[in-house]
Amino acid sequence: SDNIRNMMFGLDALVELDNNKMVPAINLDNAATTPPFKEVIQEIERQLMYYGSIGRGKGQKSENSTEVYTNGRDIVKDFVGANSDIYTVFYINNATDGINKLASAFIESPEDIVLSTRMEHHANDLPWRERTKTVYAEVDKKGRLIVDDIKRLLKAYNGRIKYVTVTAASNVTGYVNDVHYIAKLAHQYGAKIIVDGAQIVAHRAFNMLGQTLEENIDFFVFSAHKMYSPFGGGAVVGLTDVLNKHIAKFYGGGMVEAVCDYSVRYLPAPDRYEAGSPNYPGVVGMLRAMEVLKCIGFDYIKNHEQILLRRALDGLMKLPGVILYGDNENIADRVGIAVFTLRGIKNEEVANFLAGYRAIAVRHAAFCAHPYVRRLTGGSDTSGSFCYPLEGMVRISFGIYNNETDVDTFLATIKELLYSEYLRHFARVKNNSVQ
Ligand code: PMP
């Protein structure tokens, strides 16, 4: 674990506490974004020395960059278990960009029906619902996806659902979905499956190719900044023949074979999905991060995260006034994310206290997954009523470099907050009784 901490860039940067002391931060907000590996930064720096325009220029630098960029598609395929000619990789800026590109390409009429879930991040909900009829599979009381609901909807729409789009892991509860089984269901009913991989790529080994043809994932989308590379990288890996039948509504240079006055011939995928000058540093950083993650190994990563999550949950469960969400007994199907609230204390206050008192970074509110958070916190469907914002919860999320000391410092800080709140409450009661 110490070795891994040494591999991270920026962990020892000092931040200021409320008492003006400067200390290194403890980052428990890795589901939002992760710090980069040092090797990633070094690789970006090295590649920028030999950098030239991608695909369009001549000269050694341009040829070098083009080669790294092009060969990188195979590294991506290998990383997501998609070593087959049926798949093509195109680079994107982030998962939001990728899903919007797919939705803009695939939705041809508002009659097309998409099946999504109530567990999705807005990035895998709004791009669909704003373009076409979208139906949603529900989650249960603990927040797990009801897979039978997917089956029910596929059956009810009897072959009319064109795409099933589902997250591989939730950014709120960390539940990992059995997307290969969902793929099988989708395929049985003639739909294609799109998987939002934003929260899985840094946590579990992922194979797009399933045990059987039916279980293959058709499209997989993810961001690089959640897997130890800086902002701006990401990829879509998807079925070449489907990608070539469509085109994203995102146009510009680099995607065409020929443009005439009144007609255009577009290149096949990946180029037709990559209009504009690409983000080369984002791509090379992502490629190196994939190599480093593979080297560390996902067995280690999964096991390490489970240890941290168990420790954090056990600690939180012991404290009075802590409300935890989701199934916190059985965590085998969760990546390292936990959500909670403290009775009587606003989530924002909790987050401010953690940051100001011990430089612990967390996130609070509704994590761009409002329908899901609304369900977890006791609300349900809001159809017909005013769509109000949510108080939400506080989220902690682990990266591979977090350790047990981070968890214990977090728990001790929550304890201090609860204790100071108890004293404040006690003083209020005492004052009232004196009056
Ligand atoms: N899907 C999930 C599950 C996510 O957690 C996120 C980021 N929080 C996204 C999609 C969107 O990723 P990005 O902001 O990098 O586009």
CSV table of N, CA and C in Angstrom, one decimal, residues 226-317:
chain,number,residue,atom,x,y,z
A,226,LYS,N,-11.2,9.1,-14.0
A,226,LYS,CA,-11.5,8.3,-12.8
A,226,LYS,C,-10.6,7.1,-12.7
A,227,MET,N,-9.6,7.0,-13.5
A,227,MET,CA,-8.7,5.9,-13.4
A,227,MET,C,-7.2,6.4,-13.5
A,228,TYR,N,-7.0,7.4,-12.7
A,228,TYR,CA,-5.6,7.9,-12.4
A,228,TYR,C,-4.9,8.5,-13.6
A,229,SER,N,-5.6,9.1,-14.5
A,229,SER,CA,-5.1,10.0,-15.5
A,229,SER,C,-5.8,11.3,-15.5
A,230,PRO,N,-5.3,12.4,-15.9
A,230,PRO,CA,-5.9,13.7,-15.8
A,230,PRO,C,-7.2,13.8,-16.6
A,231,PHE,N,-8.0,14.8,-16.4
A,231,PHE,CA,-9.2,15.1,-17.2
A,231,PHE,C,-8.9,15.1,-18.7
A,232,GLY,N,-9.9,14.7,-19.4
A,232,GLY,CA,-9.9,14.9,-20.9
A,232,GLY,C,-9.7,13.6,-21.7
A,233,GLY,N,-9.5,12.5,-21.1
A,233,GLY,CA,-9.4,11.3,-21.9
A,233,GLY,C,-10.6,10.4,-21.7
A,234,GLY,N,-10.7,9.4,-22.5
A,234,GLY,CA,-11.8,8.4,-22.3
A,234,GLY,C,-12.0,7.7,-23.6
A,235,ALA,N,-12.9,6.7,-23.6
A,235,ALA,CA,-13.1,5.9,-24.9
A,235,ALA,C,-14.4,5.3,-24.9
A,236,VAL,N,-14.9,5.1,-26.1
A,236,VAL,CA,-16.0,4.2,-26.4
A,236,VAL,C,-15.5,3.0,-27.1
A,237,VAL,N,-15.9,1.8,-26.7
A,237,VAL,CA,-15.5,0.6,-27.4
A,237,VAL,C,-16.9,0.0,-27.9
A,238,GLY,N,-17.0,-0.2,-29.1
A,238,GLY,CA,-18.3,-0.6,-29.6
A,238,GLY,C,-18.3,-1.4,-30.9
A,239,LEU,N,-19.4,-2.0,-31.2
A,239,LEU,CA,-19.6,-2.8,-32.4
A,239,LEU,C,-19.4,-2.0,-33.7
A,240,THR,N,-18.3,-2.4,-34.4
A,240,THR,CA,-18.0,-1.7,-35.6
A,240,THR,C,-19.1,-1.6,-36.6
A,241,ASP,N,-19.8,-2.7,-36.8
A,241,ASP,CA,-20.9,-2.6,-37.9
A,241,ASP,C,-22.0,-1.6,-37.5
A,242,VAL,N,-22.3,-1.6,-36.2
A,242,VAL,CA,-23.4,-0.7,-35.7
A,242,VAL,C,-22.9,0.8,-35.8
A,243,LEU,N,-21.6,1.0,-35.4
A,243,LEU,CA,-21.1,2.4,-35.4
A,243,LEU,C,-21.1,2.9,-36.9
A,244,ASN,N,-20.8,2.0,-37.8
A,244,ASN,CA,-20.7,2.4,-39.2
A,244,ASN,C,-22.0,2.6,-39.8
A,245,LYS,N,-23.1,2.1,-39.2
A,245,LYS,CA,-24.4,2.3,-39.8
A,245,LYS,C,-25.0,3.7,-39.3
A,246,HIS,N,-24.3,4.3,-38.3
A,246,HIS,CA,-24.8,5.6,-37.8
A,246,HIS,C,-23.7,6.6,-37.8
A,247,ILE,N,-24.0,7.8,-37.4
A,247,ILE,CA,-23.0,8.9,-37.2
A,247,ILE,C,-23.4,9.8,-36.1
A,248,ALA,N,-22.5,10.2,-35.3
A,248,ALA,CA,-22.8,11.2,-34.2
A,248,ALA,C,-23.1,12.5,-34.8
A,249,LYS,N,-24.0,13.2,-34.1
A,249,LYS,CA,-24.3,14.6,-34.6
A,249,LYS,C,-23.3,15.6,-34.1
A,250,PHE,N,-22.1,15.4,-34.5
A,250,PHE,CA,-21.0,16.1,-34.0
A,250,PHE,C,-20.0,16.1,-35.2
A,251,TYR,N,-19.9,17.3,-35.9
A,251,TYR,CA,-19.2,17.3,-37.2
A,251,TYR,C,-18.0,18.2,-37.2
A,252,GLY,N,-17.1,17.9,-38.1
A,252,GLY,CA,-16.0,18.7,-38.3
A,252,GLY,C,-14.9,18.0,-39.1
A,253,GLY,N,-13.7,18.5,-38.9
A,253,GLY,CA,-12.5,18.0,-39.7
A,253,GLY,C,-12.1,16.6,-39.2
A,254,GLY,N,-11.5,15.9,-40.1
A,254,GLY,CA,-10.9,14.6,-39.7
A,254,GLY,C,-11.8,13.4,-39.8
A,255,MET,N,-13.1,13.6,-40.2
A,255,MET,CA,-14.1,12.5,-40.2
A,255,MET,C,-14.5,12.2,-41.6
A,256,VAL,N,-13.9,12.8,-42.6
A,256,VAL,CA,-14.5,12.6,-43.9
A,256,VAL,C,-13.5,12.1,-44.9
A,257,GLU,N,-14.0,11.4,-45.9
A,257,GLU,CA,-13.2,11.0,-47.1
A,257,GLU,C,-13.2,12.1,-48.1
A,258,ALA,N,-14.4,12.7,-48.3
A,258,ALA,CA,-14.5,13.8,-49.3
A,258,ALA,C,-15.7,14.7,-49.0
A,259,VAL,N,-15.5,16.0,-49.2
A,259,VAL,CA,-16.6,16.9,-49.0
A,259,VAL,C,-16.8,17.6,-50.3
A,260,CYS,N,-17.9,17.5,-50.9
A,260,CYS,CA,-18.2,18.3,-52.2
A,260,CYS,C,-19.2,19.4,-51.8
A,261,ASP,N,-19.6,20.2,-52.8
A,261,ASP,CA,-20.4,21.3,-52.5
A,261,ASP,C,-21.8,20.9,-51.9
A,262,TYR,N,-22.3,19.8,-52.4
A,262,TYR,CA,-23.6,19.4,-51.9
A,262,TYR,C,-23.7,18.0,-51.3
A,263,SER,N,-22.5,17.4,-51.1
A,263,SER,CA,-22.5,16.0,-50.6
A,263,SER,C,-21.3,15.8,-49.8
A,264,VAL,N,-21.4,14.8,-48.8
A,264,VAL,CA,-20.2,14.5,-48.0
A,264,VAL,C,-20.1,13.0,-47.9
A,265,ARG,N,-18.9,12.5,-48.0
A,265,ARG,CA,-18.7,11.0,-47.7
A,265,ARG,C,-17.8,10.9,-46.5
A,266,TYR,N,-18.4,10.3,-45.5
A,266,TYR,CA,-17.8,10.2,-44.2
A,266,TYR,C,-16.9,8.9,-44.1
A,267,LEU,N,-15.8,9.0,-43.3
A,267,LEU,CA,-14.9,7.8,-43.1
A,267,LEU,C,-15.7,6.9,-42.2
A,268,PRO,N,-15.3,5.6,-42.2
A,268,PRO,CA,-15.9,4.7,-41.2
A,268,PRO,C,-15.4,5.0,-39.8
A,269,ALA,N,-16.0,4.3,-38.8
A,269,ALA,CA,-15.5,4.4,-37.4
A,269,ALA,C,-14.1,3.9,-37.3
A,270,PRO,N,-13.2,4.5,-36.5
A,270,PRO,CA,-13.5,5.4,-35.5
A,270,PRO,C,-13.5,6.9,-36.0
A,271,ASP,N,-12.9,7.2,-37.2
A,271,ASP,CA,-12.8,8.6,-37.6
A,271,ASP,C,-14.1,9.4,-37.6
A,272,ARG,N,-15.2,8.7,-38.0
A,272,ARG,CA,-16.4,9.5,-38.1
A,272,ARG,C,-17.0,9.9,-36.7
A,273,TYR,N,-16.4,9.3,-35.7
A,273,TYR,CA,-16.8,9.7,-34.3
A,273,TYR,C,-15.8,10.7,-33.6
A,274,GLU,N,-14.8,11.0,-34.4
A,274,GLU,CA,-13.7,11.8,-33.7
A,274,GLU,C,-13.4,13.1,-34.5
A,275,ALA,N,-14.5,13.9,-34.8
A,275,ALA,CA,-14.3,15.2,-35.5
A,275,ALA,C,-13.5,16.1,-34.6
A,276,GLY,N,-12.6,16.9,-35.2
A,276,GLY,CA,-11.8,17.9,-34.4
A,276,GLY,C,-10.4,17.3,-34.0
A,277,SER,N,-9.5,18.2,-33.6
A,277,SER,CA,-8.2,17.8,-33.2
A,277,SER,C,-8.3,17.1,-31.9
A,278,PRO,N,-7.7,15.9,-31.8
A,278,PRO,CA,-7.9,15.1,-30.6
A,278,PRO,C,-7.1,15.5,-29.4
A,279,ASN,N,-7.5,15.1,-28.2
A,279,ASN,CA,-6.8,15.4,-27.0
A,279,ASN,C,-5.6,14.4,-26.8
A,280,TYR,N,-4.5,14.6,-27.4
A,280,TYR,CA,-3.4,13.6,-27.3
A,280,TYR,C,-2.9,13.4,-25.9
A,281,PRO,N,-2.7,14.4,-25.1
A,281,PRO,CA,-2.2,14.2,-23.7
A,281,PRO,C,-3.2,13.3,-22.9
A,282,GLY,N,-4.5,13.6,-23.2
A,282,GLY,CA,-5.5,12.8,-22.5
A,282,GLY,C,-5.4,11.3,-22.8
A,283,VAL,N,-5.2,11.1,-24.1
A,283,VAL,CA,-5.1,9.7,-24.6
A,283,VAL,C,-3.8,9.0,-24.1
A,284,VAL,N,-2.7,9.6,-24.2
A,284,VAL,CA,-1.5,8.9,-23.7
A,284,VAL,C,-1.5,8.7,-22.2
A,285,GLY,N,-2.0,9.6,-21.5
A,285,GLY,CA,-2.2,9.5,-20.0
A,285,GLY,C,-3.0,8.3,-19.7
A,286,MET,N,-4.2,8.2,-20.4
A,286,MET,CA,-5.1,7.1,-20.2
A,286,MET,C,-4.4,5.7,-20.5
A,287,LEU,N,-3.7,5.7,-21.6
A,287,LEU,CA,-3.0,4.4,-22.0
A,287,LEU,C,-2.0,4.0,-21.0
A,288,ARG,N,-1.3,4.9,-20.4
A,288,ARG,CA,-0.3,4.5,-19.4
A,288,ARG,C,-1.0,4.1,-18.1
A,289,ALA,N,-2.1,4.8,-17.8
A,289,ALA,CA,-2.8,4.4,-16.6
A,289,ALA,C,-3.3,3.0,-16.7
A,290,MET,N,-3.8,2.6,-17.9
A,290,MET,CA,-4.3,1.2,-18.1
A,290,MET,C,-3.2,0.2,-17.8
A,291,GLU,N,-2.0,0.6,-18.3
A,291,GLU,CA,-0.8,-0.4,-18.1
A,291,GLU,C,-0.5,-0.5,-16.6
A,292,VAL,N,-0.5,0.7,-15.9
A,292,VAL,CA,-0.2,0.6,-14.5
A,292,VAL,C,-1.2,-0.1,-13.7
A,293,LEU,N,-2.5,0.1,-14.0
A,293,LEU,CA,-3.6,-0.6,-13.3
A,293,LEU,C,-3.4,-2.1,-13.5
A,294,LYS,N,-3.2,-2.5,-14.7
A,294,LYS,CA,-3.0,-4.0,-15.0
A,294,LYS,C,-1.9,-4.5,-14.2
A,295,CYS,N,-0.8,-3.8,-14.1
A,295,CYS,CA,0.4,-4.2,-13.4
A,295,CYS,C,0.1,-4.4,-11.9
A,296,ILE,N,-0.6,-3.5,-11.3
A,296,ILE,CA,-1.0,-3.6,-9.9
A,296,ILE,C,-1.9,-4.8,-9.8
A,297,GLY,N,-2.8,-4.9,-10.7
A,297,GLY,CA,-3.7,-6.1,-10.7
A,297,GLY,C,-5.1,-5.9,-10.0
A,298,PHE,N,-6.1,-6.3,-10.7
A,298,PHE,CA,-7.5,-6.0,-10.1
A,298,PHE,C,-7.8,-6.9,-9.0
A,299,ASP,N,-7.2,-8.0,-8.8
A,299,ASP,CA,-7.5,-8.8,-7.6
A,299,ASP,C,-7.0,-8.1,-6.4
A,300,TYR,N,-5.8,-7.5,-6.5
A,300,TYR,CA,-5.4,-6.7,-5.3
A,300,TYR,C,-6.3,-5.5,-5.1
A,301,ILE,N,-6.6,-4.8,-6.1
A,301,ILE,CA,-7.4,-3.6,-6.0
A,301,ILE,C,-8.8,-3.9,-5.4
A,302,LYS,N,-9.4,-4.9,-5.9
A,302,LYS,CA,-10.8,-5.3,-5.3
A,302,LYS,C,-10.7,-5.6,-3.9
A,303,ASN,N,-9.7,-6.5,-3.5
A,303,ASN,CA,-9.5,-6.9,-2.2
A,303,ASN,C,-9.2,-5.7,-1.2
A,304,HIS,N,-8.3,-4.8,-1.7
A,304,HIS,CA,-7.9,-3.7,-0.9
A,304,HIS,C,-9.2,-2.8,-0.6
A,305,GLU,N,-9.9,-2.6,-1.6
A,305,GLU,CA,-11.1,-1.7,-1.5
A,305,GLU,C,-12.2,-2.3,-0.6
A,306,GLN,N,-12.3,-3.6,-0.7
A,306,GLN,CA,-13.3,-4.3,0.2
A,306,GLN,C,-12.9,-4.1,1.7
A,307,ILE,N,-11.6,-4.2,1.9
A,307,ILE,CA,-11.1,-4.1,3.3
A,307,ILE,C,-11.4,-2.7,3.8
A,308,LEU,N,-11.1,-1.7,3.0
A,308,LEU,CA,-11.3,-0.3,3.4
A,308,LEU,C,-12.8,0.0,3.6
A,309,LEU,N,-13.6,-0.5,2.7
A,309,LEU,CA,-15.1,-0.3,2.8
A,309,LEU,C,-15.6,-0.9,4.0
A,310,ARG,N,-15.2,-2.2,4.3
A,310,ARG,CA,-15.7,-2.9,5.5
A,310,ARG,C,-15.4,-2.1,6.7
A,311,ARG,N,-14.1,-1.7,6.8
A,311,ARG,CA,-13.6,-0.9,7.9
A,311,ARG,C,-14.4,0.4,8.2
A,312,ALA,N,-14.6,1.1,7.1
A,312,ALA,CA,-15.4,2.4,7.2
A,312,ALA,C,-16.8,2.1,7.6
A,313,LEU,N,-17.5,1.1,7.0
A,313,LEU,CA,-18.9,0.8,7.4
A,313,LEU,C,-19.0,0.3,8.8
A,314,ASP,N,-18.1,-0.6,9.2
A,314,ASP,CA,-18.1,-1.1,10.6
A,314,ASP,C,-18.0,0.1,11.6
A,315,GLY,N,-17.1,1.0,11.2
A,315,GLY,CA,-16.8,2.2,12.1
A,315,GLY,C,-18.0,3.1,12.2
A,316,LEU,N,-18.6,3.3,11.0
A,316,LEU,CA,-19.8,4.2,10.9
A,316,LEU,C,-21.0,3.6,11.7
A,317,MET,N,-21.2,2.3,11.5
A,317,MET,CA,-22.3,1.6,12.2
A,317,MET,C,-22.3,1.7,13.7
